[in-house]
Amino acid sequence: EVEAEARAAFPAFFAEEERLRGEEEAREKEEEVRRRKEEEDNKSSEDHDNRILKFAERFAMAEKNKAEGNELFKDGNCKFAAERYVKALGHLAKLVHVEGTMKEGEHAQAKALKIACYSNVAQCFLRLEAWSKAADNCSQALELDGANAKALFRRAQARFELKELELAAADCRGCLEVNPGDKAVEKLLERCDKGIKAAEAKQKKMYGKMFG
């Protein structure tokens, strides 16, 4: 009853809320459709290489795939570049079979290459405007190295596009702790803070009209 009275008294406020909710639902549906399409596209390139190879052999394959991904990315073929980076990650995952025989330096090499590949996949998805996928891959890289500046900045970019402004701002601040004075990061942080303030002011205005 109270809500019905409020809707009757402030129709514009509730209309705006419903419009924003509808836009958010539409974005989520669009992202889900895109995600499913990407999964279908990737089915044909599934990896069935189950060989147990020595570290040097498997690592060389991963490096080769990463290099191929770099070339494809330079040419603007982001989708195929991402597939190459994912294939490299697949090779790195198979090192689990020889993990017990790997040297300390080899563990470090594998970790560094994993971080680079996850970060590069994220960059591809940023170009493809697949924001959630970009953020997810950055998070994978950050699980391995929480202070990785590239992954922090790229996740901030993805979260900004997803309207997750406070999370994006937090990533920007984390990135600036690693790379103080980075102009691109500072600019994005400024945009985040501006968006947060605008949203707060808009909400305050709406509630002021409703309960003032």
PDB file of C-alpha atoms in Angstrom:
ATOM      1  CA  GLU A   1       0.000   0.000   0.000  1.00  0.00           C
ATOM      2  CA  VAL A   2       2.797   2.397   0.926  1.00  0.00           C
ATOM      3  CA  GLU A   3       4.652   1.541  -2.285  1.00  0.00           C
ATOM      4  CA  ALA A   4       1.485   2.084  -4.327  1.00  0.00           C
ATOM      5  CA  GLU A   5       1.034   5.515  -2.777  1.00  0.00           C
ATOM      6  CA  ALA A   6       4.665   6.383  -3.416  1.00  0.00           C
ATOM      7  CA  ARG A   7       4.368   5.302  -7.055  1.00  0.00           C
ATOM      8  CA  ALA A   8       1.292   7.445  -7.466  1.00  0.00           C
ATOM      9  CA  ALA A   9       2.994  10.442  -5.861  1.00  0.00           C
ATOM     10  CA  PHE A  10       6.348  10.106  -7.645  1.00  0.00           C
ATOM     11  CA  PRO A  11       5.750   8.367 -10.987  1.00  0.00           C
ATOM     12  CA  ALA A  12       8.854   9.868 -12.617  1.00  0.00           C
ATOM     13  CA  PHE A  13      11.151   8.445  -9.949  1.00  0.00           C
ATOM     14  CA  PHE A  14       9.826   4.907 -10.292  1.00  0.00           C
ATOM     15  CA  ALA A  15       9.746   5.152 -14.089  1.00  0.00           C
ATOM     16  CA  GLU A  16      13.424   6.051 -14.063  1.00  0.00           C
ATOM     17  CA  GLU A  17      14.205   3.149 -11.714  1.00  0.00           C
ATOM     18  CA  GLU A  18      12.377   0.719 -13.997  1.00  0.00           C
ATOM     19  CA  ARG A  19      14.156   2.111 -17.056  1.00  0.00           C
ATOM     20  CA  LEU A  20      17.577   1.632 -15.440  1.00  0.00           C
ATOM     21  CA  ARG A  21      16.642  -1.872 -14.301  1.00  0.00           C
ATOM     22  CA  GLY A  22      15.516  -2.726 -17.824  1.00  0.00           C
ATOM     23  CA  GLU A  23      18.778  -1.461 -19.298  1.00  0.00           C
ATOM     24  CA  GLU A  24      20.787  -3.542 -16.825  1.00  0.00           C
ATOM     25  CA  GLU A  25      18.775  -6.680 -17.628  1.00  0.00           C
ATOM     26  CA  ALA A  26      19.243  -6.052 -21.344  1.00  0.00           C
ATOM     27  CA  ARG A  27      23.009  -5.729 -20.881  1.00  0.00           C
ATOM     28  CA  GLU A  28      23.126  -8.964 -18.907  1.00  0.00           C
ATOM     29  CA  LYS A  29      21.152 -10.820 -21.575  1.00  0.00           C
ATOM     30  CA  GLU A  30      23.373  -9.441 -24.320  1.00  0.00           C
ATOM     31  CA  GLU A  31      26.496 -10.532 -22.446  1.00  0.00           C
ATOM     32  CA  GLU A  32      25.037 -14.012 -21.899  1.00  0.00           C
ATOM     33  CA  VAL A  33      24.211 -14.389 -25.603  1.00  0.00           C
ATOM     34  CA  ARG A  34      27.719 -13.259 -26.501  1.00  0.00           C
ATOM     35  CA  ARG A  35      29.264 -15.671 -23.982  1.00  0.00           C
ATOM     36  CA  ARG A  36      27.296 -18.628 -25.374  1.00  0.00           C
ATOM     37  CA  LYS A  37      28.267 -17.712 -28.918  1.00  0.00           C
ATOM     38  CA  GLU A  38      31.929 -17.600 -27.922  1.00  0.00           C
ATOM     39  CA  GLU A  39      31.620 -21.034 -26.308  1.00  0.00           C
ATOM     40  CA  GLU A  40      30.051 -22.451 -29.480  1.00  0.00           C
ATOM     41  CA  ASP A  41      32.766 -20.854 -31.625  1.00  0.00           C
ATOM     42  CA  ASN A  42      35.452 -22.389 -29.439  1.00  0.00           C
ATOM     43  CA  LYS A  43      34.061 -25.934 -29.558  1.00  0.00           C
ATOM     44  CA  SER A  44      35.685 -26.594 -32.913  1.00  0.00           C
ATOM     45  CA  SER A  45      39.113 -25.649 -31.512  1.00  0.00           C
ATOM     46  CA  GLU A  46      39.023 -27.877 -28.424  1.00  0.00           C
ATOM     47  CA  ASP A  47      42.393 -29.356 -27.535  1.00  0.00           C
ATOM     48  CA  HIS A  48      42.704 -33.157 -27.447  1.00  0.00           C
ATOM     49  CA  ASP A  49      46.461 -33.307 -26.899  1.00  0.00           C
ATOM     50  CA  ASN A  50      46.802 -35.564 -23.853  1.00  0.00           C
ATOM     51  CA  ARG A  51      50.477 -36.409 -24.260  1.00  0.00           C
ATOM     52  CA  ILE A  52      52.735 -36.193 -21.221  1.00  0.00           C
ATOM     53  CA  LEU A  53      55.697 -34.147 -22.428  1.00  0.00           C
ATOM     54  CA  LYS A  54      58.784 -32.811 -20.703  1.00  0.00           C
ATOM     55  CA  PHE A  55      58.706 -29.235 -19.409  1.00  0.00           C
ATOM     56  CA  ALA A  56      60.899 -27.849 -22.201  1.00  0.00           C
ATOM     57  CA  GLU A  57      58.704 -29.318 -24.952  1.00  0.00           C
ATOM     58  CA  ARG A  58      55.371 -28.255 -23.461  1.00  0.00           C
ATOM     59  CA  PHE A  59      56.655 -24.808 -22.492  1.00  0.00           C
ATOM     60  CA  ALA A  60      58.008 -24.251 -26.011  1.00  0.00           C
ATOM     61  CA  MET A  61      54.545 -25.035 -27.423  1.00  0.00           C
ATOM     62  CA  ALA A  62      52.969 -22.515 -25.067  1.00  0.00           C
ATOM     63  CA  GLU A  63      55.512 -19.849 -26.023  1.00  0.00           C
ATOM     64  CA  LYS A  64      54.887 -20.549 -29.716  1.00  0.00           C
ATOM     65  CA  ASN A  65      51.120 -20.125 -29.271  1.00  0.00           C
ATOM     66  CA  LYS A  66      51.648 -16.867 -27.348  1.00  0.00           C
ATOM     67  CA  ALA A  67      53.922 -15.523 -30.097  1.00  0.00           C
ATOM     68  CA  GLU A  68      51.291 -16.439 -32.700  1.00  0.00           C
ATOM     69  CA  GLY A  69      48.669 -14.681 -30.590  1.00  0.00           C
ATOM     70  CA  ASN A  70      50.822 -11.562 -30.457  1.00  0.00           C
ATOM     71  CA  GLU A  71      51.107 -11.464 -34.254  1.00  0.00           C
ATOM     72  CA  LEU A  72      47.367 -11.980 -34.704  1.00  0.00           C
ATOM     73  CA  PHE A  73      46.616  -9.242 -32.189  1.00  0.00           C
ATOM     74  CA  LYS A  74      48.950  -6.819 -33.986  1.00  0.00           C
ATOM     75  CA  ASP A  75      47.008  -7.504 -37.178  1.00  0.00           C
ATOM     76  CA  GLY A  76      43.716  -6.786 -35.411  1.00  0.00           C
ATOM     77  CA  ASN A  77      42.533 -10.399 -35.322  1.00  0.00           C
ATOM     78  CA  CYS A  78      41.553 -10.282 -31.660  1.00  0.00           C
ATOM     79  CA  LYS A  79      39.263 -13.310 -31.650  1.00  0.00           C
ATOM     80  CA  PHE A  80      41.886 -15.627 -33.134  1.00  0.00           C
ATOM     81  CA  ALA A  81      44.601 -14.073 -30.988  1.00  0.00           C
ATOM     82  CA  ALA A  82      42.555 -14.898 -27.886  1.00  0.00           C
ATOM     83  CA  GLU A  83      42.218 -18.493 -29.079  1.00  0.00           C
ATOM     84  CA  ARG A  84      46.012 -18.760 -29.387  1.00  0.00           C
ATOM     85  CA  TYR A  85      46.552 -17.388 -25.887  1.00  0.00           C
ATOM     86  CA  VAL A  86      43.960 -19.825 -24.533  1.00  0.00           C
ATOM     87  CA  LYS A  87      45.746 -22.651 -26.317  1.00  0.00           C
ATOM     88  CA  ALA A  88      48.995 -21.546 -24.680  1.00  0.00           C
ATOM     89  CA  LEU A  89      47.264 -21.651 -21.302  1.00  0.00           C
ATOM     90  CA  GLY A  90      46.069 -25.152 -22.139  1.00  0.00           C
ATOM     91  CA  HIS A  91      49.658 -26.291 -22.679  1.00  0.00           C
ATOM     92  CA  LEU A  92      50.709 -24.672 -19.406  1.00  0.00           C
ATOM     93  CA  ALA A  93      47.895 -26.439 -17.553  1.00  0.00           C
ATOM     94  CA  LYS A  94      49.285 -29.777 -18.760  1.00  0.00           C
ATOM     95  CA  LEU A  95      52.545 -29.121 -16.939  1.00  0.00           C
ATOM     96  CA  VAL A  96      50.745 -30.528 -13.901  1.00  0.00           C
ATOM     97  CA  HIS A  97      51.757 -33.960 -15.222  1.00  0.00           C
ATOM     98  CA  VAL A  98      55.456 -33.135 -14.788  1.00  0.00           C
ATOM     99  CA  GLU A  99      55.176 -30.681 -11.903  1.00  0.00           C
ATOM    100  CA  GLY A 100      57.112 -32.968  -9.563  1.00  0.00           C
ATOM    101  CA  THR A 101      60.163 -32.915 -11.834  1.00  0.00           C
ATOM    102  CA  MET A 102      60.146 -29.194 -12.602  1.00  0.00           C
ATOM    103  CA  LYS A 103      62.908 -26.961 -11.249  1.00  0.00           C
ATOM    104  CA  GLU A 104      62.224 -23.773  -9.272  1.00  0.00           C
ATOM    105  CA  GLY A 105      63.127 -21.577 -12.226  1.00  0.00           C
ATOM    106  CA  GLU A 106      60.761 -23.533 -14.468  1.00  0.00           C
ATOM    107  CA  HIS A 107      57.869 -22.959 -12.066  1.00  0.00           C
ATOM    108  CA  ALA A 108      58.617 -19.223 -12.211  1.00  0.00           C
ATOM    109  CA  GLN A 109      58.756 -19.297 -16.032  1.00  0.00           C
ATOM    110  CA  ALA A 110      55.409 -21.078 -16.267  1.00  0.00           C
ATOM    111  CA  LYS A 111      53.792 -18.670 -13.825  1.00  0.00           C
ATOM    112  CA  ALA A 112      55.057 -15.605 -15.705  1.00  0.00           C
ATOM    113  CA  LEU A 113      53.793 -16.963 -19.018  1.00  0.00           C
ATOM    114  CA  LYS A 114      50.386 -17.786 -17.503  1.00  0.00           C
ATOM    115  CA  ILE A 115      50.034 -14.230 -16.201  1.00  0.00           C
ATOM    116  CA  ALA A 116      51.001 -12.776 -19.578  1.00  0.00           C
ATOM    117  CA  CYS A 117      48.545 -15.012 -21.447  1.00  0.00           C
ATOM    118  CA  TYR A 118      45.618 -14.267 -19.125  1.00  0.00           C
ATOM    119  CA  SER A 119      46.354 -10.553 -19.392  1.00  0.00           C
ATOM    120  CA  ASN A 120      46.589 -10.772 -23.183  1.00  0.00           C
ATOM    121  CA  VAL A 121      43.304 -12.688 -23.432  1.00  0.00           C
ATOM    122  CA  ALA A 122      41.752  -9.899 -21.373  1.00  0.00           C
ATOM    123  CA  GLN A 123      43.111  -7.291 -23.780  1.00  0.00           C
ATOM    124  CA  CYS A 124      41.570  -9.179 -26.696  1.00  0.00           C
ATOM    125  CA  PHE A 125      38.193  -9.270 -24.966  1.00  0.00           C
ATOM    126  CA  LEU A 126      38.436  -5.544 -24.237  1.00  0.00           C
ATOM    127  CA  ARG A 127      38.850  -4.937 -27.970  1.00  0.00           C
ATOM    128  CA  LEU A 128      35.898  -7.257 -28.624  1.00  0.00           C
ATOM    129  CA  GLU A 129      33.860  -5.406 -25.958  1.00  0.00           C
ATOM    130  CA  ALA A 130      33.295  -8.635 -24.034  1.00  0.00           C
ATOM    131  CA  TRP A 131      33.682  -6.847 -20.727  1.00  0.00           C
ATOM    132  CA  SER A 132      32.847  -9.693 -18.334  1.00  0.00           C
ATOM    133  CA  LYS A 133      35.251 -12.061 -20.087  1.00  0.00           C
ATOM    134  CA  ALA A 134      37.959  -9.408 -19.945  1.00  0.00           C
ATOM    135  CA  ALA A 135      37.444  -8.872 -16.223  1.00  0.00           C
ATOM    136  CA  ASP A 136      37.425 -12.623 -15.533  1.00  0.00           C
ATOM    137  CA  ASN A 137      40.743 -13.181 -17.293  1.00  0.00           C
ATOM    138  CA  CYS A 138      42.324 -10.263 -15.461  1.00  0.00           C
ATOM    139  CA  SER A 139      41.162 -11.813 -12.193  1.00  0.00           C
ATOM    140  CA  GLN A 140      42.861 -15.074 -13.201  1.00  0.00           C
ATOM    141  CA  ALA A 141      46.118 -13.196 -13.761  1.00  0.00           C
ATOM    142  CA  LEU A 142      45.734 -11.340 -10.467  1.00  0.00           C
ATOM    143  CA  GLU A 143      45.267 -14.597  -8.573  1.00  0.00           C
ATOM    144  CA  LEU A 144      48.823 -15.395  -9.633  1.00  0.00           C
ATOM    145  CA  ASP A 145      50.188 -11.871  -9.114  1.00  0.00           C
ATOM    146  CA  GLY A 146      47.955  -9.446  -7.238  1.00  0.00           C
ATOM    147  CA  ALA A 147      50.195  -6.499  -8.071  1.00  0.00           C
ATOM    148  CA  ASN A 148      50.260  -6.998 -11.839  1.00  0.00           C
ATOM    149  CA  ALA A 149      49.736  -3.481 -13.181  1.00  0.00           C
ATOM    150  CA  LYS A 150      48.523  -4.510 -16.652  1.00  0.00           C
ATOM    151  CA  ALA A 151      45.905  -6.869 -15.259  1.00  0.00           C
ATOM    152  CA  LEU A 152      44.722  -4.291 -12.714  1.00  0.00           C
ATOM    153  CA  PHE A 153      44.341  -1.585 -15.355  1.00  0.00           C
ATOM    154  CA  ARG A 154      42.616  -3.861 -17.845  1.00  0.00           C
ATOM    155  CA  ARG A 155      40.200  -5.103 -15.198  1.00  0.00           C
ATOM    156  CA  ALA A 156      39.525  -1.488 -14.250  1.00  0.00           C
ATOM    157  CA  GLN A 157      38.691  -0.743 -17.895  1.00  0.00           C
ATOM    158  CA  ALA A 158      36.338  -3.727 -18.093  1.00  0.00           C
ATOM    159  CA  ARG A 159      34.647  -2.880 -14.795  1.00  0.00           C
ATOM    160  CA  PHE A 160      34.199   0.721 -15.892  1.00  0.00           C
ATOM    161  CA  GLU A 161      32.322  -0.475 -18.983  1.00  0.00           C
ATOM    162  CA  LEU A 162      30.258  -2.803 -16.786  1.00  0.00           C
ATOM    163  CA  LYS A 163      29.281   0.254 -14.672  1.00  0.00           C
ATOM    164  CA  GLU A 164      31.073  -1.261 -11.665  1.00  0.00           C
ATOM    165  CA  LEU A 165      32.616   2.101 -10.944  1.00  0.00           C
ATOM    166  CA  GLU A 166      33.701   1.583  -7.342  1.00  0.00           C
ATOM    167  CA  LEU A 167      35.448  -1.685  -8.214  1.00  0.00           C
ATOM    168  CA  ALA A 168      37.055  -0.043 -11.248  1.00  0.00           C
ATOM    169  CA  ALA A 169      38.283   2.825  -9.076  1.00  0.00           C
ATOM    170  CA  ALA A 170      39.759   0.360  -6.574  1.00  0.00           C
ATOM    171  CA  ASP A 171      41.669  -1.386  -9.372  1.00  0.00           C
ATOM    172  CA  CYS A 172      42.942   1.982 -10.616  1.00  0.00           C
ATOM    173  CA  ARG A 173      44.227   2.844  -7.151  1.00  0.00           C
ATOM    174  CA  GLY A 174      45.901  -0.544  -6.877  1.00  0.00           C
ATOM    175  CA  CYS A 175      47.549   0.015 -10.241  1.00  0.00           C
ATOM    176  CA  LEU A 176      48.803   3.460  -9.189  1.00  0.00           C
ATOM    177  CA  GLU A 177      50.407   1.919  -6.123  1.00  0.00           C
ATOM    178  CA  VAL A 178      52.496  -0.186  -8.489  1.00  0.00           C
ATOM    179  CA  ASN A 179      52.967   2.487 -11.186  1.00  0.00           C
ATOM    180  CA  PRO A 180      52.572   5.938  -9.595  1.00  0.00           C
ATOM    181  CA  GLY A 181      51.829   8.735 -12.020  1.00  0.00           C
ATOM    182  CA  ASP A 182      50.519   6.554 -14.865  1.00  0.00           C
ATOM    183  CA  LYS A 183      48.493   9.084 -16.863  1.00  0.00           C
ATOM    184  CA  ALA A 184      46.114   6.591 -18.479  1.00  0.00           C
ATOM    185  CA  VAL A 185      45.247   5.095 -15.102  1.00  0.00           C
ATOM    186  CA  GLU A 186      44.834   8.519 -13.494  1.00  0.00           C
ATOM    187  CA  LYS A 187      42.489   9.551 -16.284  1.00  0.00           C
ATOM    188  CA  LEU A 188      40.346   6.435 -15.853  1.00  0.00           C
ATOM    189  CA  LEU A 189      40.264   6.918 -12.068  1.00  0.00           C
ATOM    190  CA  GLU A 190      39.078  10.486 -12.607  1.00  0.00           C
ATOM    191  CA  ARG A 191      36.264   9.217 -14.841  1.00  0.00           C
ATOM    192  CA  CYS A 192      35.319   6.604 -12.234  1.00  0.00           C
ATOM    193  CA  ASP A 193      35.210   9.144  -9.409  1.00  0.00           C
ATOM    194  CA  LYS A 194      33.187  11.532 -11.544  1.00  0.00           C
ATOM    195  CA  GLY A 195      30.699   8.778 -12.398  1.00  0.00           C
ATOM    196  CA  ILE A 196      30.396   7.714  -8.756  1.00  0.00           C
ATOM    197  CA  LYS A 197      29.701  11.301  -7.630  1.00  0.00           C
ATOM    198  CA  ALA A 198      27.160  11.802 -10.414  1.00  0.00           C
ATOM    199  CA  ALA A 199      25.337   8.589  -9.452  1.00  0.00           C
ATOM    200  CA  GLU A 200      25.293   9.573  -5.782  1.00  0.00           C
ATOM    201  CA  ALA A 201      23.982  13.049  -6.593  1.00  0.00           C
ATOM    202  CA  LYS A 202      21.281  11.615  -8.833  1.00  0.00           C
ATOM    203  CA  GLN A 203      20.190   9.125  -6.188  1.00  0.00           C
ATOM    204  CA  LYS A 204      20.158  11.815  -3.501  1.00  0.00           C
ATOM    205  CA  LYS A 205      18.054  14.060  -5.720  1.00  0.00           C
ATOM    206  CA  MET A 206      15.565  11.294  -6.434  1.00  0.00           C
ATOM    207  CA  TYR A 207      15.164  10.362  -2.784  1.00  0.00           C
ATOM    208  CA  GLY A 208      14.950  14.041  -1.888  1.00  0.00           C
ATOM    209  CA  LYS A 209      11.965  14.427  -4.203  1.00  0.00           C
ATOM    210  CA  MET A 210      10.408  11.276  -2.860  1.00  0.00           C
ATOM    211  CA  PHE A 211      10.770  11.928   0.854  1.00  0.00           C
ATOM    212  CA  GLY A 212      11.500  15.665   1.052  1.00  0.00           C
TER     213      GLY A 212
END
